[in-house]
Amino acid sequence: MDYFLNDDQIMIRDLARQIADEKVVPVRAELDEKEEFPWEIMKVLAQADLFALFIPEEYGGLGKGALELCLAVEELSRACLGVATTYAANALGTYPILLFGSEEQKKKYLPDIAVGRRLVAFGLTEPNAGSDAGGIQTTARLDNDEYVLNGTKQWITNGGEADIYTIIALTDKAKGARGASAFIVEKGTPGFLFGKKEKKMGIRASSTRELIFDNCRIPRENIIGKEGSGFIVAMKTLDNARVGVGAQGVGIAQGAFDEAVRFARKRVQFGHPIISFQAVQHMLADMATEIEAARALVYAVARYMDSGAKDVSKASAMAKVFATDMAMKVTTNAVQVMGGSGYMKEYPVEKMMRDAKILQIYEGTNQIQRNVIGQALIKEAARK
Ligand code: COS
């Protein structure tokens, strides 16, 4: 399929593909096995200017949009979702500053992010607030010219490794979600500690860690936007990032599909390569069709976002839910096509199937995505 990418977009895709093939594929099994954070690969991505993609030019970035970021994320995901998650979570953590930050905050943080000097993480989820993001309990109390943060964030991607954290905390507990505010907290701030490092089913190269705020004092100017706007900051951040999770789904599914085709051409049973059997062909045909449908949706939503669309909540939830349900199905079927071999660690598809599962869970479960889409449909119907 030709998606009529321009020369820049083709260059970005090919560059990310080359790094994925040359630098990620050879080490992905080891990173997974050792649960090792991919710092070396992050350095390569930084040198290739891939952290600069979504940062505006006036802050040292390349000023590209959602589509370019999706292309890079897709290619990395094709090789290793643990690596892609690390890279994509950096964008997730940066969106609050990009979308709602003050000029001073943008000048202070974005140039370092653009060159990959400082990695970012987004902190919303807590032990008692997952899908129910409005139920967070971390507090931020203003004391003279400082906010004092107390509470625990859980399952934070890039936790411990990132230098900059965008954190959602309550400045007015009585108001619940409407009393939430967003903050920038830097690693090394006294009272900001890292807790348990999670052991995971998949994306084991990525870091998932607890953040603990114990009377952590940050300057008053580290608030992003106004007091009380934190929930909207979080929701708009997720609206912008979810299409990228869709791109992760497309990439990992393509990676698993390519392995399945390669295997099916070589594997001989009943005297013929198994790709000659219709049962296998039909599985591959469905996989190829579903990947292409998801890619078309993800690129269309990314282009819609880049056109300056204001409310992208429904569209990005659609891209996320469709592409990631597809990814779970396709990676599972890639294992099935490859049979016993697919189940063994000798081949990458067992990892891909383990990795794919998180896509239906993080940045809002796929049940929550359907809620978001449903709520948007109700609002649209009421306007008609
Ligand atoms: N953009 C702007 N405003 C939004 C919004 C969006 N995308 N989504 C919700 N809001 C606003 C609502 O309009 C509402 O405003 P008012 O209080 O003024 O009416 C407010 O936020 C609360 O919205 P809602 O009533 O829908 O919130 P719920 O408590 O029902 O929670 C959420 C639903 C949105 C939290 C849930 O659907 C969700 O997305 N959960 C998943 C969270 C998530 O992705 N976690 C991953 C963590 S980061 S990896």
PDB file of N, CA and C in Angstrom, residues 54-55 89-99 110 113 118-122 166 237:
ATOM      1  N   PHE A  54       9.077  15.575  17.346  1.00  0.00           N
ATOM      2  CA  PHE A  54       7.804  16.216  17.712  1.00  0.00           C
ATOM      3  C   PHE A  54       7.989  17.530  18.465  1.00  0.00           C
ATOM      4  N   ILE A  55       9.249  17.958  18.611  1.00  0.00           N
ATOM      5  CA  ILE A  55       9.528  19.224  19.317  1.00  0.00           C
ATOM      6  C   ILE A  55       9.576  20.365  18.279  1.00  0.00           C
ATOM      7  N   ALA A  89       7.117   6.702  25.464  1.00  0.00           N
ATOM      8  CA  ALA A  89       6.744   7.236  26.781  1.00  0.00           C
ATOM      9  C   ALA A  89       7.426   8.575  27.035  1.00  0.00           C
ATOM     10  N   ASN A  90       8.569   8.788  26.376  1.00  0.00           N
ATOM     11  CA  ASN A  90       9.251  10.078  26.469  1.00  0.00           C
ATOM     12  C   ASN A  90       8.368  11.187  25.864  1.00  0.00           C
ATOM     13  N   ALA A  91       7.720  10.866  24.750  1.00  0.00           N
ATOM     14  CA  ALA A  91       6.806  11.836  24.120  1.00  0.00           C
ATOM     15  C   ALA A  91       5.576  12.044  25.010  1.00  0.00           C
ATOM     16  N   LEU A  92       5.054  10.945  25.548  1.00  0.00           N
ATOM     17  CA  LEU A  92       3.891  11.032  26.459  1.00  0.00           C
ATOM     18  C   LEU A  92       4.196  11.999  27.605  1.00  0.00           C
ATOM     19  N   GLY A  93       5.370  11.844  28.201  1.00  0.00           N
ATOM     20  CA  GLY A  93       5.748  12.699  29.333  1.00  0.00           C
ATOM     21  C   GLY A  93       6.002  14.147  28.930  1.00  0.00           C
ATOM     22  N   THR A  94       6.348  14.337  27.668  1.00  0.00           N
ATOM     23  CA  THR A  94       6.656  15.701  27.195  1.00  0.00           C
ATOM     24  C   THR A  94       5.394  16.480  26.821  1.00  0.00           C
ATOM     25  N   TYR A  95       4.336  15.775  26.408  1.00  0.00           N
ATOM     26  CA  TYR A  95       3.122  16.476  25.947  1.00  0.00           C
ATOM     27  C   TYR A  95       2.584  17.513  26.935  1.00  0.00           C
ATOM     28  N   PRO A  96       2.550  17.234  28.256  1.00  0.00           N
ATOM     29  CA  PRO A  96       2.037  18.272  29.150  1.00  0.00           C
ATOM     30  C   PRO A  96       2.787  19.597  29.003  1.00  0.00           C
ATOM     31  N   ILE A  97       4.123  19.531  28.838  1.00  0.00           N
ATOM     32  CA  ILE A  97       4.926  20.756  28.684  1.00  0.00           C
ATOM     33  C   ILE A  97       4.652  21.376  27.312  1.00  0.00           C
ATOM     34  N   LEU A  98       4.634  20.517  26.311  1.00  0.00           N
ATOM     35  CA  LEU A  98       4.421  20.973  24.934  1.00  0.00           C
ATOM     36  C   LEU A  98       3.053  21.635  24.753  1.00  0.00           C
ATOM     37  N   LEU A  99       2.030  21.024  25.339  1.00  0.00           N
ATOM     38  CA  LEU A  99       0.654  21.506  25.117  1.00  0.00           C
ATOM     39  C   LEU A  99       0.263  22.626  26.077  1.00  0.00           C
ATOM     40  N   LEU A 110      12.485  21.778  26.718  1.00  0.00           N
ATOM     41  CA  LEU A 110      12.348  21.134  25.404  1.00  0.00           C
ATOM     42  C   LEU A 110      13.669  20.960  24.633  1.00  0.00           C
ATOM     43  N   ILE A 113      15.278  17.824  25.751  1.00  0.00           N
ATOM     44  CA  ILE A 113      14.484  16.649  25.351  1.00  0.00           C
ATOM     45  C   ILE A 113      14.705  16.376  23.863  1.00  0.00           C
ATOM     46  N   ARG A 118      17.891  14.543  28.047  1.00  0.00           N
ATOM     47  CA  ARG A 118      17.100  14.222  29.236  1.00  0.00           C
ATOM     48  C   ARG A 118      15.836  13.493  28.810  1.00  0.00           C
ATOM     49  N   LEU A 119      15.619  12.352  29.451  1.00  0.00           N
ATOM     50  CA  LEU A 119      14.456  11.510  29.128  1.00  0.00           C
ATOM     51  C   LEU A 119      13.293  11.905  30.055  1.00  0.00           C
ATOM     52  N   VAL A 120      12.083  11.712  29.566  1.00  0.00           N
ATOM     53  CA  VAL A 120      10.910  12.166  30.314  1.00  0.00           C
ATOM     54  C   VAL A 120       9.983  10.986  30.648  1.00  0.00           C
ATOM     55  N   ALA A 121       9.240  11.139  31.752  1.00  0.00           N
ATOM     56  CA  ALA A 121       8.225  10.146  32.138  1.00  0.00           C
ATOM     57  C   ALA A 121       6.955  10.882  32.563  1.00  0.00           C
ATOM     58  N   PHE A 122       5.817  10.212  32.397  1.00  0.00           N
ATOM     59  CA  PHE A 122       4.517  10.801  32.744  1.00  0.00           C
ATOM     60  C   PHE A 122       3.967  10.061  33.959  1.00  0.00           C
ATOM     61  N   THR A 166       6.527  14.505  34.525  1.00  0.00           N
ATOM     62  CA  THR A 166       5.333  15.350  34.565  1.00  0.00           C
ATOM     63  C   THR A 166       4.300  14.598  35.402  1.00  0.00           C
ATOM     64  N   THR A 237      -3.147  15.078  27.064  1.00  0.00           N
ATOM     65  CA  THR A 237      -1.889  14.361  26.843  1.00  0.00           C
ATOM     66  C   THR A 237      -2.184  12.969  26.293  1.00  0.00           C
TER      67      THR A 237
END
